[in-house]
Every structure is written in structure tokens, then in C-alpha cells.
Amino acid sequence: MRFAKTGVPTLLLLHPNIAYTLELSALLKPLAGTTQTTLALVVLLLPLLAFALLYGWGKHLARKGDWLGIGSTGVIFALSLYLFSQTWDTATFHSRIIWFSFPSNYVADFTAGVRLDNLTVLMLLIVTFVSLLVQVFSVGYMKGDAGYSRYFAYLSLFTFSMLGIVLVDNLLLLFMFWELVGLSSYLLIGFWYQRPAAVAASKKAFLVNRVGDIGLLLGLFAFYTYFRTFDLEALRTLVGAGEWSNGIFSLSYTLNGQPWLVELSPVFLTLAGLGLFMGCVGKSAQFPLQVWLPDAMQGPTPVSSLIHAATMVAAGVYLLARCYPFFTVDALTVIAVIGAITALLGAIAALTQYDIKAVLAFSTISQLGYMVMGMGTGAHDASLFHLTTHAFFKAALFLNAGIIIHAMHRGLHHAHLPGDADPQDIRNMGGLRRAMPLTFYTYLLAAAALVGLPLFSGFLSKDAILSGSWAWAQTMSAANGNSLYYIVPVIGFVVVLLTAYYMGRHLWFIFFGSFRLPFDVQSLRFSVRQEVERVMLLPVVLLAILSLGIFFSLNPLAFSGSWVMRGIGIEVLTPKSTLLADRLVQAVAAQDAANDTAHLVIGILSALLGVAGIALAVGRYRNRGGALLLQEMPQGALARLSYHHFYLDAVYNRTLVQPTIWLARMLYRLDKRVIDYTLEYASKWLVVFAKIVKWFDHWVVDGSVWLIGALSKVLGSIGRNLQNGKVQSYYAYSLFGFILIILYIMLN
């Protein structure tokens, strides 16, 4: 690794047979604003204004200000639709200003800007649309809650934070909004702070995410150290202009007229890229930091929908997409493996859960693993496609779960059952399709999309990832002569089967068989003629409809015709630049394009696996009576391992949390019993010593000075009396002296 100032006055860079001079300062020059970027700033700032008003005066507004939060989100959704129409496959808008600068030739100006491209406007639509539906749903779900206005304020803050991540054009600002998302999730997960479980879950989410953010911060500054900018467009240009020579990445550029030469080893670039990926590991709940996401369901169910489906967890995958040019082949391999492991562990953990939201939470972990696996295997567009489809069907599932939980609370309240009956335990449900048919059908549509059945959106995006990972395995195996790479796509197929099984089990427990609590299932309805509040029903119906594949591809059986995938391909988002793993990505794309037969086989196989998983679940539970399902418990070591999420929490508690607490206690005792004790008694002895010094100063030092002064005074008085000017005194003194002399002579 080398980073040095060169003495070459003009530096030429060779990039796709073109010679040019790269001046970093020119790359960071301010850009003119446009109407589109101005509207984007309005989209960003409007939720912040709503948050400030709701948090400060929400309690004093009509309906406690819910209309303000919903209205502001509705406006930014409308503006996002307009920006989408102006940008998608049409143009890219980018405005930038100089944020601040240092008086040095060795530091580039720090810029701040807004960039609108296909990925940005797609994410704007997802975030604002799902946020709007969640807020509308919350009007019914959170009705009567003591923190109603505070809840809508936090939702607005969350929306503002996520929109900031989407819109900004540099890593430093992205990191700031990234941390704001972490703060917002902490506030929302712990919204019911009176509950110890909610407080513990919010702290856990916050701290686990900080672990990943440390890696993100290190990766961010690693790139800044050598490329001298946080600007994503400038970084992509610099990385694309570099060359590989003898296994070393070298780049020459000028900064404020000063020429610089950068030489980096592949290991450093890999570690720096994995540092950025660590941010995704924390935020998108990847192994081994996925333990916070299941506990995040302690917040209100609409919050779970917002966090699990559309915003927070999607931020990690979005980060990978924005930083895709900065990942080496080795980094992408690690990303693919981590994604596959996460997908498998999440699916296995979901097999034995009984909490209705826990099943969906582990499902989210598994699906996020799919997305990350797609990123690592070069299926960049397929991963973002799955992010898009997943946002809608998972939001529908969580909001439907909220309707069911709401209904169970209502039924338990009317039946006056003891408080130990858990309204979220699917073992207490059953037969709900008869009392809540609309909820059943919307849940069924979203679940079919999650499983990946044909004609549904999940089928398209999931098969795109599976096809991309299969082409990646073919490419890597051919290049390295190692068939172990096929483990990644094989895990993907296994997860398809497991997903179908746990969702089939989930649906059976909730909607089929007989109701398993001792009261009429019809009491779950909002009224005799209405199964649920209309304000809660509308969002889930819209989201369930958007789970159909026809909205994402005119041919709902082939992902290749998807307008989403065409618009978010890596060649569209990063034109005229070279990726660090450019050869791998191109080779995988070429292999995938040649796999026409493989695409057909993968589609048929995934559909068959989905049907098989559902059939296995139905076959296992269809003959079990209500009493058996009510007492269902995990049996066997593997089932308990799945139920307890592989005891990861226990392992972390034993190896990390408890040693940290023990160390903290030891340091506390050291501080209290040694340092404080020493300081306390040292101060006491210091007081004693000070008093001794005071006594010595008063009686010895001051006394000696006083004695000398007194003696001087006495002697002076004696001398003064001897010289009084009287003749008879002098005669007496002379006589006295003469007598003394006579006595001395006589005695001697």
C-alpha cells in the first residue's frame, strides 16, 4: 500500500483506451440546481417539519396531529410520483454545493448534494408509499394510545431519516442519516417504554447496530484516506480510473493542482469494502448481527411493518447498491456467503416460532439474506428487484398481523379471559378465515408472494436471484476449479422449500381448523357487519394487490421482462465507470444470459419446491385437533435449536454481554474501592498534613519571626535607654564599669 505525492506535473490516466487528466477538484465542482432537486429537498424536509410540529404541539392539535403526519407524507408521496415520472429512464439530476472546506491544498472541499437517478426515485416511492399506508393504518391501530401524537412524530422523523439516506450523494451525509435511522428505530421499538421488554429490545437494536456502524465508519474513512473525498460520484470515477498492475491497484490524480499517486493492495480494498458491508450486516440484520431484528417486534405492529419491510432493513441493501463499484471479487464472495448463511438461518428459525410477528421477523431476516446473497453473486438488479417486491408483500403481512392481534385483543377483552392468553400466539388462533375473510385473502396473497408462487411478485424477484447465483456459481467454479461455490445457490433453493413450509404452517395455525380459545371466533370482528376498521383495511388491500407479479412485469412468469430490473441494472446506475469486480460481474451477466434452459428449470424447480413446502406443512398439521395445536411445543434437539434461534442470544450473552458486565463491575469496584478509597483517604491525610503544616507555620515559622522581632525590640529599648543624654546616668554607668574592673582585678 502506498500513498504519495508525486513530482509529475501532469498525470494521464489510461481507462478504456482513453487518456485523460483526472482533477479531483473538478469532479467536486458545484452543480447548478434544478426544479427536480429542489422538489427533492422539499420531500426531505417536509417530514422533519412535521416531526418538529408534532413533537412540540401535537397534543394540542386536532386529533392530536395525526392529520399533519399523514398529510405531509401524502404530499411527499405525490412529489415522489412526480420525480419518478421525470427521472425514470429519462434523466439523472444532480445538484451539489460546497458544504465546507479547509485552507489546505491536501484536503478537497466537502460537498453536500442531492442526486436523483432510477434507484433514488424507486426508493423514494417505496419509502413514502409504505410510510403513508403505515400512518393511515396506525390511525385505527393506535387509537386511544397515550402517546398518539408522539408516535406520529417519531414516524415522521423515521421517514425523514430514511429519505436522507436515499437522496444524499456522499458517504459522510449518508452516515449521518444512517445514524438518525438508528435513533428513530430506537425510539419506535421502545415506544411503549413502560414495558421492560420494549426497553430491552430498543437498547439491543441500538447497540447491535452500533457494532456494524463501527465497521461502516472504518470503511468510509479508509476510502477517504486514499481518495480524499466522500462524494459517491467522484469515488466511482476515481475507482473506475484506477488500474490493476501486478496485483496492485494504482491511481494517479491531482488535487488542487497537486499530483498524487495511490497504490493499494487487493487485501486493503477488500477489507475497506467489507467495512462498508459491516454497516449492512448491522442494519439489514445479517449473520452474525441478526439477533436484534426478532426483538424489534416489541414496538407497535405498524412500526414492525415499517422497519421490517420498507425502510430500515432495506437501507443496508441500498448501501451495497450505492457502493457496489468499491467491492472486490473477494469482498463480493464474502457478501454472498454471509447472505446465504443468513437466509438459511432465518428460514430455519422461522420453522418453529409461535408468535405471529416472530415468524414474519425471521422471514424478513431470511429474505434480506436473499437480497445480500444476490448482491454478492453479481445479481445486483435482482437483489434490488427483490427489495422492491418484498417491501410490499412483507408490509402487507405485518399490517395483517396487526389486524389479527388487534382482533385477538378485542376478543380476549370481551371474553374476560385471564391475562395469560397471548393474543400474538398462533396456537391460540385457528379458523379465523370464517370470521375475517378479507384479512385471510389479503394475507394469502402476500404469503404467496413471499413463498414465491407463480404469478406473484416474489416469484419473479426470487427466481432472478436464484438464476443470478447459479450463473455466479458456474462462473466461479469454472475460474477456480472448485464446485463448492454451488453451495450458495443450493442454499437458495433449500430456503425456498423452508419458506413455503413455515408460511404454510403459519397460515394453517391462524386461519384453518377450529378456533382454539373458549369463546366465539365471531367476537373477533369489529362489528357484526364489519370485520375490521376501514382505515386499517385499505392499506392491506392495496399492498396485497401489489403482491401480484403483473405490476412488475407484463409477463408475470419471467423476470427478464421486468421494467424494474431494466431500470436498476448496474450499467444504468453506474455508467462509464469500471467496478473493482468488473470482470466477474460481466462474466456472471454473460453466463446468466446464456442460461435460457437453466432459467426455465430454476423457475419450475422453485415453484415445485414452494408447492412441496406448503403440502408438507398441511400434511403435518391437517389431522391434528385443536387441543394438540394449542399444546404444540418444539420437540427434538433440532426443533429446540430452531425455536431458540440457534441460541445465538445465549452465546452472545455468555461470551460478550456477561464478560462485559463483569468487566464493568470489576472496573466499578476498582474505581469505588481502590481509586475512590485511595483518593478519599489520601485527601484525609492531606488535610492532616495541611493542619500540621499550618501548626508548624503558626508556631515555628511565625513564632520564630515574632521572637526575633521581639528580641530586636527589647535590645533596641535597652540600647535606647543607655543613650538617654543624662550626665548622671553616664556617671553611674562609668562607676558601675569601674567597680566591675576592680572586682575582676581583686578576684584574679
XYZ file of N, CA, C and O in Angstrom, residues 161 164-166 168-180 216 220 232 315 318-319 322-323:
100
model
N -35.362 10.507 8.116
C -34.039 9.875 8.177
C -33.812 8.947 6.992
O -32.740 8.961 6.377
N -33.311 10.812 3.777
C -31.971 11.379 3.724
C -30.962 10.385 3.181
O -30.108 10.726 2.352
N -31.042 9.138 3.641
C -30.139 8.092 3.131
C -30.298 7.945 1.624
O -29.323 7.788 0.884
N -31.533 8.007 1.161
C -31.824 7.769 -0.255
C -31.343 8.917 -1.133
O -30.821 8.699 -2.237
N -29.088 11.704 -0.479
C -27.778 12.352 -0.432
C -26.802 11.683 -1.386
O -26.955 10.513 -1.743
N -25.775 12.448 -1.764
C -24.845 11.972 -2.787
C -23.447 11.697 -2.259
O -22.515 11.530 -3.042
N -23.271 11.670 -0.933
C -21.939 11.344 -0.422
C -22.037 10.540 0.858
O -23.053 10.553 1.559
N -20.963 9.818 1.145
C -20.963 8.851 2.233
C -21.017 9.498 3.607
O -21.563 8.905 4.546
N -20.472 10.683 3.757
C -20.480 11.326 5.068
C -21.903 11.699 5.472
O -22.341 11.411 6.594
N -22.640 12.327 4.565
C -24.035 12.656 4.855
C -24.870 11.394 5.002
O -25.767 11.321 5.850
N -24.581 10.393 4.180
C -25.308 9.135 4.280
C -25.128 8.532 5.667
O -26.080 8.023 6.270
N -23.902 8.602 6.198
C -23.650 8.056 7.525
C -24.420 8.820 8.593
O -24.910 8.231 9.564
N -24.539 10.125 8.435
C -25.297 10.917 9.409
C -26.764 10.503 9.425
O -27.361 10.290 10.494
N -27.364 10.389 8.248
C -28.760 9.947 8.194
C -28.891 8.484 8.622
O -29.925 8.087 9.183
N -27.856 7.709 8.351
C -27.817 6.308 8.788
C -27.974 6.233 10.309
O -28.739 5.410 10.834
N -27.259 7.090 11.021
C -27.352 7.105 12.481
C -28.695 7.654 12.941
O -29.229 7.235 13.974
N -29.263 8.590 12.187
C -30.593 9.084 12.529
C -31.648 7.986 12.399
O -32.585 7.922 13.201
N -18.698 0.259 9.287
C -19.040 1.208 8.220
C -18.179 2.454 8.316
O -17.668 2.952 7.299
N -15.579 3.723 5.548
C -15.790 5.052 4.987
C -14.506 5.880 5.030
O -14.098 6.485 4.030
N -19.908 10.202 -3.726
C -20.052 8.886 -4.349
C -19.724 8.922 -5.839
O -19.071 8.013 -6.362
N -32.174 -0.325 4.074
C -31.080 0.638 3.948
C -29.740 -0.060 3.717
O -28.885 0.448 2.983
N -29.553 -1.074 0.132
C -29.372 0.152 -0.651
C -27.921 0.628 -0.578
O -27.352 1.068 -1.585
N -27.323 0.543 0.597
C -25.912 0.928 0.756
C -25.015 0.070 -0.133
O -24.093 0.582 -0.789
N -25.311 1.302 -3.717
C -24.616 2.561 -3.966
C -23.096 2.376 -3.962
O -22.379 3.069 -4.700
N -22.606 1.471 -3.153
C -21.154 1.271 -3.024
C -20.667 0.073 -3.836
O -19.532 -0.397 -3.628
